[in-house]
Each structure stands twice: as C-alpha cells, then as structure tokens.
C-alpha cells in the first residue's frame, strides 16, 4: 500500500493506472469498521482502491470540534492495508489549500435544513474538498456512507451539477452491537456517555414503530421529546422525519414511499448524528 501526502505524488502514481478502474473512499480518518466496509466494497469492485484521510478544516464551523477531532494515521494505515486498500492520500491542510478557496458552493434547500441549518458553511467546505479530491483521484466509483444521509444528497448534487464522470455508491450504516452507529467521534465519549449513546438509535426505532402504527410526525416528535426527558444528558439538536428521496418534512409515513428519521444530538460534549430509513 502506498501512502502519499502530496497531490503531485498521488497524481503521478495514479497516472499509471489510467486504464484500470479506480474506487475512491474519502474519509477524515480515525477509521472504524464503517469506513472499512466502504473500502472492502471498493476493493471487491475495482482494480485499485484509493482512500483519502483529511480532516478538512473548511467544513468545521466549530473550531473546538476541529481541534478535538481524533487523528490516528498509523492505526488507520494498518487497517487500510489489511482491508486491501492500495493507495492512501493523506495531505496536510497547506497541501490542499495553499490559498483558501474563493468560490462558494450553495446547495439550496439542503443548506436550510438539518446539518445545513445547524452547521452554516459545512456543505460549502464538504463540496469543495470532495470536488478537489475527485479531480486529484479521478475515480470511476466513489463510496459514501448512508450514515451521513444529507451529505449523500449534497454529493449527488455536486456530481450532477459539475458533471463528474463517476458513479456514486451509497453503503448502509454499520452499527455497534448495541445499535450505536459507528463514528470517529465515538472515541471521544466517556464511559457513561458511551453507555447512553445507543439511546439515539432507540429513539429512531421508536419513531419508526409509532409512524408504522399510524401516528402523525407531530405526535411522534412530541413522544420522542418525552423519551429524551428521561435522559437529560442528551441535548437534542434536531429530530426530523422526512421523505427519503427529497429530505422534505412529511406529516405522516406514506407506505408507498420510504421515510427517513434523522437526528443530531450532543452527548457529553460530542455531537452525534444518525438516521434510520424504512
Ligand atoms: P468521515 O470520516 O466521518 O468523513 O466518513 C467517511 C465516510 O465514511 C463517509 O462517507 C461516511 O458516511 C462513512 N461512514 C462513517 N461512519 C459510517 C458508518 N457507521 N457506516 C457506514 N459508513 C460510515
């Protein structure tokens, strides 16, 4: 497995694979089985798998969150090698941004809801860095996690609007045995917070149960607020019930369509997101 920290080395190396299929998995490192599932999917379907590890400063609206984001490059590389990854691109911020980008990306409606609303500028940062990475790696296929459901919608738009010639593959959320969605941020949870964290998934499943029983989304939201009254350690940022395709709020579950319940909550100083689609 090759590990590069410059754009030049990465591009030069990848030039010799021009006629091969390249699968690409962009990450921010501190890898876990969720990331590795994406890598394995890519390894199974492509001649070459590239993983980027870059904690992208321009997508963090909270400087503390950026500072505390876990960085574990040596361990990450071991996991990637074992999973069959071929190339790791792990640049510094200076390498990616000799000058800060002047362009701004605006994803319209997606900016106004959930992650867009609570993390102003986040998707501008995500969109620009992913576009840069696509231009550097030139993948045939790219793999993203359903865990970041709104990011999937943003990257879909980016690929369509800028005509990136690649296929995007979305992979299911990988969970711990107790239901907690795997996340790099889970490492920052204290023992007490880690024990409580599966309540997030529990609240998503509760929502599903109530919606399938015919309750309105308004009633479900109020019952979920009551659920969290029992766990004051959580600070709920949002709990939205939307149509899976459009991510627009709905008033009840339509059995003919897929519904997504999407949550963001703070627990012990760590911001966690999750979603459940049914
Ligand atoms: P991140 O390093 O958090 O930026 O994530 C890199 C990629 O891994 C993104 O496409 C995420 O959606 C995906 N990912 C993160 N956690 C999980 C998970 N638990 N299951 C599946 N994919 C995930």
PDB file of N, CA, C and O and ligand atoms in Angstrom, residues 25-29 31-35 37-38 59 69 143-148 151-152 171-175 181-185, ligand 1:
ATOM      1  N   UNK A  25     -12.606   6.239  -1.639  1.00  0.00           N
ATOM      2  CA  UNK A  25     -13.331   6.423  -0.373  1.00  0.00           C
ATOM      3  C   UNK A  25     -12.727   7.623   0.368  1.00  0.00           C
ATOM      4  O   UNK A  25     -11.654   7.521   0.954  1.00  0.00           O
ATOM      5  N   UNK A  26     -13.417   8.775   0.320  1.00  0.00           N
ATOM      6  CA  UNK A  26     -12.911   9.928   1.079  1.00  0.00           C
ATOM      7  C   UNK A  26     -13.284   9.800   2.559  1.00  0.00           C
ATOM      8  O   UNK A  26     -14.425   9.469   2.885  1.00  0.00           O
ATOM      9  N   UNK A  27     -12.322  10.046   3.452  1.00  0.00           N
ATOM     10  CA  UNK A  27     -12.588   9.981   4.893  1.00  0.00           C
ATOM     11  C   UNK A  27     -11.831  11.098   5.614  1.00  0.00           C
ATOM     12  O   UNK A  27     -10.959  11.746   5.039  1.00  0.00           O
ATOM     13  N   UNK A  28     -12.172  11.231   6.889  1.00  0.00           N
ATOM     14  CA  UNK A  28     -11.408  12.135   7.764  1.00  0.00           C
ATOM     15  C   UNK A  28     -10.563  11.331   8.751  1.00  0.00           C
ATOM     16  O   UNK A  28     -10.108  11.858   9.768  1.00  0.00           O
ATOM     17  N   UNK A  29     -10.380  10.037   8.486  1.00  0.00           N
ATOM     18  CA  UNK A  29      -9.513   9.222   9.337  1.00  0.00           C
ATOM     19  C   UNK A  29     -10.185   8.818  10.635  1.00  0.00           C
ATOM     20  O   UNK A  29     -11.401   8.879  10.760  1.00  0.00           O
ATOM     21  N   UNK A  31     -10.292   5.754  11.623  1.00  0.00           N
ATOM     22  CA  UNK A  31     -11.137   4.794  10.907  1.00  0.00           C
ATOM     23  C   UNK A  31     -11.727   3.731  11.825  1.00  0.00           C
ATOM     24  O   UNK A  31     -11.140   3.370  12.832  1.00  0.00           O
ATOM     25  N   UNK A  32     -12.902   3.259  11.432  1.00  0.00           N
ATOM     26  CA  UNK A  32     -13.598   2.191  12.155  1.00  0.00           C
ATOM     27  C   UNK A  32     -14.212   1.257  11.121  1.00  0.00           C
ATOM     28  O   UNK A  32     -14.032   1.467   9.910  1.00  0.00           O
ATOM     29  N   UNK A  33     -14.952   0.274  11.586  1.00  0.00           N
ATOM     30  CA  UNK A  33     -15.495  -0.741  10.681  1.00  0.00           C
ATOM     31  C   UNK A  33     -16.464  -0.157   9.641  1.00  0.00           C
ATOM     32  O   UNK A  33     -16.681  -0.760   8.598  1.00  0.00           O
ATOM     33  N   UNK A  34     -17.079   0.990   9.953  1.00  0.00           N
ATOM     34  CA  UNK A  34     -17.951   1.647   8.974  1.00  0.00           C
ATOM     35  C   UNK A  34     -17.150   2.074   7.749  1.00  0.00           C
ATOM     36  O   UNK A  34     -17.540   1.826   6.597  1.00  0.00           O
ATOM     37  N   UNK A  35     -15.994   2.707   7.998  1.00  0.00           N
ATOM     38  CA  UNK A  35     -15.123   3.108   6.881  1.00  0.00           C
ATOM     39  C   UNK A  35     -14.603   1.866   6.137  1.00  0.00           C
ATOM     40  O   UNK A  35     -14.558   1.837   4.903  1.00  0.00           O
ATOM     41  N   UNK A  37     -15.896  -0.990   5.802  1.00  0.00           N
ATOM     42  CA  UNK A  37     -16.923  -1.612   4.951  1.00  0.00           C
ATOM     43  C   UNK A  37     -16.931  -0.936   3.573  1.00  0.00           C
ATOM     44  O   UNK A  37     -17.077  -1.609   2.540  1.00  0.00           O
ATOM     45  N   UNK A  38     -16.747   0.390   3.549  1.00  0.00           N
ATOM     46  CA  UNK A  38     -16.707   1.100   2.253  1.00  0.00           C
ATOM     47  C   UNK A  38     -15.464   0.667   1.462  1.00  0.00           C
ATOM     48  O   UNK A  38     -15.528   0.440   0.245  1.00  0.00           O
ATOM     49  N   UNK A  59     -14.705  22.560   6.581  1.00  0.00           N
ATOM     50  CA  UNK A  59     -16.073  22.073   6.795  1.00  0.00           C
ATOM     51  C   UNK A  59     -16.458  22.075   8.269  1.00  0.00           C
ATOM     52  O   UNK A  59     -17.552  21.647   8.623  1.00  0.00           O
ATOM     53  N   UNK A  69     -10.969  16.711  16.929  1.00  0.00           N
ATOM     54  CA  UNK A  69     -11.258  15.587  16.036  1.00  0.00           C
ATOM     55  C   UNK A  69     -10.105  14.582  16.122  1.00  0.00           C
ATOM     56  O   UNK A  69      -8.939  14.957  15.995  1.00  0.00           O
ATOM     57  N   UNK A 143     -17.419   5.871  -2.924  1.00  0.00           N
ATOM     58  CA  UNK A 143     -18.242   5.185  -1.913  1.00  0.00           C
ATOM     59  C   UNK A 143     -18.495   6.108  -0.732  1.00  0.00           C
ATOM     60  O   UNK A 143     -17.551   6.655  -0.137  1.00  0.00           O
ATOM     61  N   UNK A 144     -19.775   6.289  -0.412  1.00  0.00           N
ATOM     62  CA  UNK A 144     -20.164   7.148   0.719  1.00  0.00           C
ATOM     63  C   UNK A 144     -21.101   6.374   1.634  1.00  0.00           C
ATOM     64  O   UNK A 144     -21.795   5.445   1.203  1.00  0.00           O
ATOM     65  N   UNK A 145     -21.163   6.793   2.914  1.00  0.00           N
ATOM     66  CA  UNK A 145     -21.989   6.107   3.909  1.00  0.00           C
ATOM     67  C   UNK A 145     -23.358   6.762   4.060  1.00  0.00           C
ATOM     68  O   UNK A 145     -23.483   7.988   4.112  1.00  0.00           O
ATOM     69  N   UNK A 146     -24.366   5.905   4.174  1.00  0.00           N
ATOM     70  CA  UNK A 146     -25.739   6.361   4.405  1.00  0.00           C
ATOM     71  C   UNK A 146     -25.857   7.088   5.751  1.00  0.00           C
ATOM     72  O   UNK A 146     -26.771   7.877   5.959  1.00  0.00           O
ATOM     73  N   UNK A 147     -24.899   6.825   6.634  1.00  0.00           N
ATOM     74  CA  UNK A 147     -24.932   7.468   7.956  1.00  0.00           C
ATOM     75  C   UNK A 147     -25.028   8.987   7.811  1.00  0.00           C
ATOM     76  O   UNK A 147     -25.684   9.653   8.597  1.00  0.00           O
ATOM     77  N   UNK A 148     -24.316   9.525   6.796  1.00  0.00           N
ATOM     78  CA  UNK A 148     -24.362  10.972   6.552  1.00  0.00           C
ATOM     79  C   UNK A 148     -25.339  11.220   5.410  1.00  0.00           C
ATOM     80  O   UNK A 148     -24.952  11.567   4.289  1.00  0.00           O
ATOM     81  N   UNK A 151     -25.264  14.458   3.515  1.00  0.00           N
ATOM     82  CA  UNK A 151     -24.029  14.572   2.729  1.00  0.00           C
ATOM     83  C   UNK A 151     -24.176  13.807   1.414  1.00  0.00           C
ATOM     84  O   UNK A 151     -23.699  14.260   0.364  1.00  0.00           O
ATOM     85  N   UNK A 152     -24.849  12.662   1.462  1.00  0.00           N
ATOM     86  CA  UNK A 152     -25.088  11.887   0.244  1.00  0.00           C
ATOM     87  C   UNK A 152     -25.875  12.738  -0.757  1.00  0.00           C
ATOM     88  O   UNK A 152     -25.545  12.795  -1.943  1.00  0.00           O
ATOM     89  N   UNK A 171     -23.471   3.214   0.915  1.00  0.00           N
ATOM     90  CA  UNK A 171     -23.400   1.974   1.713  1.00  0.00           C
ATOM     91  C   UNK A 171     -24.132   2.138   3.039  1.00  0.00           C
ATOM     92  O   UNK A 171     -24.132   3.218   3.641  1.00  0.00           O
ATOM     93  N   UNK A 172     -24.743   1.040   3.477  1.00  0.00           N
ATOM     94  CA  UNK A 172     -25.520   1.035   4.730  1.00  0.00           C
ATOM     95  C   UNK A 172     -24.672   1.470   5.929  1.00  0.00           C
ATOM     96  O   UNK A 172     -23.468   1.272   5.942  1.00  0.00           O
ATOM     97  N   UNK A 173     -25.360   1.973   6.936  1.00  0.00           N
ATOM     98  CA  UNK A 173     -24.695   2.378   8.171  1.00  0.00           C
ATOM     99  C   UNK A 173     -24.278   1.133   8.970  1.00  0.00           C
ATOM    100  O   UNK A 173     -25.096   0.245   9.198  1.00  0.00           O
ATOM    101  N   UNK A 174     -23.037   1.102   9.375  1.00  0.00           N
ATOM    102  CA  UNK A 174     -22.539  -0.002  10.194  1.00  0.00           C
ATOM    103  C   UNK A 174     -22.657   0.416  11.665  1.00  0.00           C
ATOM    104  O   UNK A 174     -22.267   1.540  12.028  1.00  0.00           O
ATOM    105  N   UNK A 175     -23.216  -0.488  12.476  1.00  0.00           N
ATOM    106  CA  UNK A 175     -23.500  -0.174  13.882  1.00  0.00           C
ATOM    107  C   UNK A 175     -22.730  -1.087  14.833  1.00  0.00           C
ATOM    108  O   UNK A 175     -22.374  -2.206  14.468  1.00  0.00           O
ATOM    109  N   UNK A 181     -24.465   3.883  15.934  1.00  0.00           N
ATOM    110  CA  UNK A 181     -23.806   3.996  14.631  1.00  0.00           C
ATOM    111  C   UNK A 181     -22.320   4.245  14.855  1.00  0.00           C
ATOM    112  O   UNK A 181     -21.942   5.098  15.672  1.00  0.00           O
ATOM    113  N   UNK A 182     -21.475   3.497  14.153  1.00  0.00           N
ATOM    114  CA  UNK A 182     -20.027   3.728  14.297  1.00  0.00           C
ATOM    115  C   UNK A 182     -19.692   5.123  13.813  1.00  0.00           C
ATOM    116  O   UNK A 182     -20.249   5.599  12.827  1.00  0.00           O
ATOM    117  N   UNK A 183     -18.810   5.791  14.557  1.00  0.00           N
ATOM    118  CA  UNK A 183     -18.400   7.148  14.204  1.00  0.00           C
ATOM    119  C   UNK A 183     -17.042   7.413  14.832  1.00  0.00           C
ATOM    120  O   UNK A 183     -16.767   6.933  15.941  1.00  0.00           O
ATOM    121  N   UNK A 184     -16.222   8.170  14.127  1.00  0.00           N
ATOM    122  CA  UNK A 184     -14.909   8.532  14.688  1.00  0.00           C
ATOM    123  C   UNK A 184     -15.089   9.281  15.998  1.00  0.00           C
ATOM    124  O   UNK A 184     -14.249   9.215  16.888  1.00  0.00           O
ATOM    125  N   UNK A 185     -16.181  10.011  16.100  1.00  0.00           N
ATOM    126  CA  UNK A 185     -16.413  10.822  17.296  1.00  0.00           C
ATOM    127  C   UNK A 185     -16.748   9.967  18.524  1.00  0.00           C
ATOM    128  O   UNK A 185     -16.647  10.456  19.648  1.00  0.00           O
TER     129      UNK A 185
HETATM  130  P1  LIG B   1     -15.932  10.540   7.832  1.00  0.00           P
HETATM  131  O1  LIG B   1     -14.536  10.039   8.071  1.00  0.00           O
HETATM  132  O2  LIG B   1     -16.750  10.624   9.057  1.00  0.00           O
HETATM  133  O3  LIG B   1     -15.956  11.787   6.973  1.00  0.00           O
HETATM  134  O4  LIG B   1     -16.642   9.422   6.961  1.00  0.00           O
HETATM  135  C1  LIG B   1     -16.109   8.983   5.736  1.00  0.00           C
HETATM  136  C2  LIG B   1     -17.139   8.148   5.022  1.00  0.00           C
HETATM  137  O5  LIG B   1     -17.482   7.020   5.833  1.00  0.00           O
HETATM  138  C3  LIG B   1     -18.443   8.916   4.786  1.00  0.00           C
HETATM  139  O6  LIG B   1     -18.960   8.575   3.515  1.00  0.00           O
HETATM  140  C4  LIG B   1     -19.327   8.411   5.894  1.00  0.00           C
HETATM  141  O7  LIG B   1     -20.708   8.483   5.592  1.00  0.00           O
HETATM  142  C5  LIG B   1     -18.875   6.976   6.002  1.00  0.00           C
HETATM  143  N1  LIG B   1     -19.219   6.430   7.320  1.00  0.00           N
HETATM  144  C6  LIG B   1     -18.954   6.979   8.536  1.00  0.00           C
HETATM  145  N2  LIG B   1     -19.468   6.228   9.527  1.00  0.00           N
HETATM  146  C7  LIG B   1     -20.083   5.172   8.924  1.00  0.00           C
HETATM  147  C8  LIG B   1     -20.821   4.040   9.396  1.00  0.00           C
HETATM  148  N3  LIG B   1     -21.025   3.836  10.694  1.00  0.00           N
HETATM  149  N4  LIG B   1     -21.311   3.180   8.487  1.00  0.00           N
HETATM  150  C9  LIG B   1     -21.107   3.373   7.159  1.00  0.00           C
HETATM  151  N5  LIG B   1     -20.430   4.415   6.645  1.00  0.00           N
HETATM  152  C10 LIG B   1     -19.920   5.310   7.508  1.00  0.00           C
END
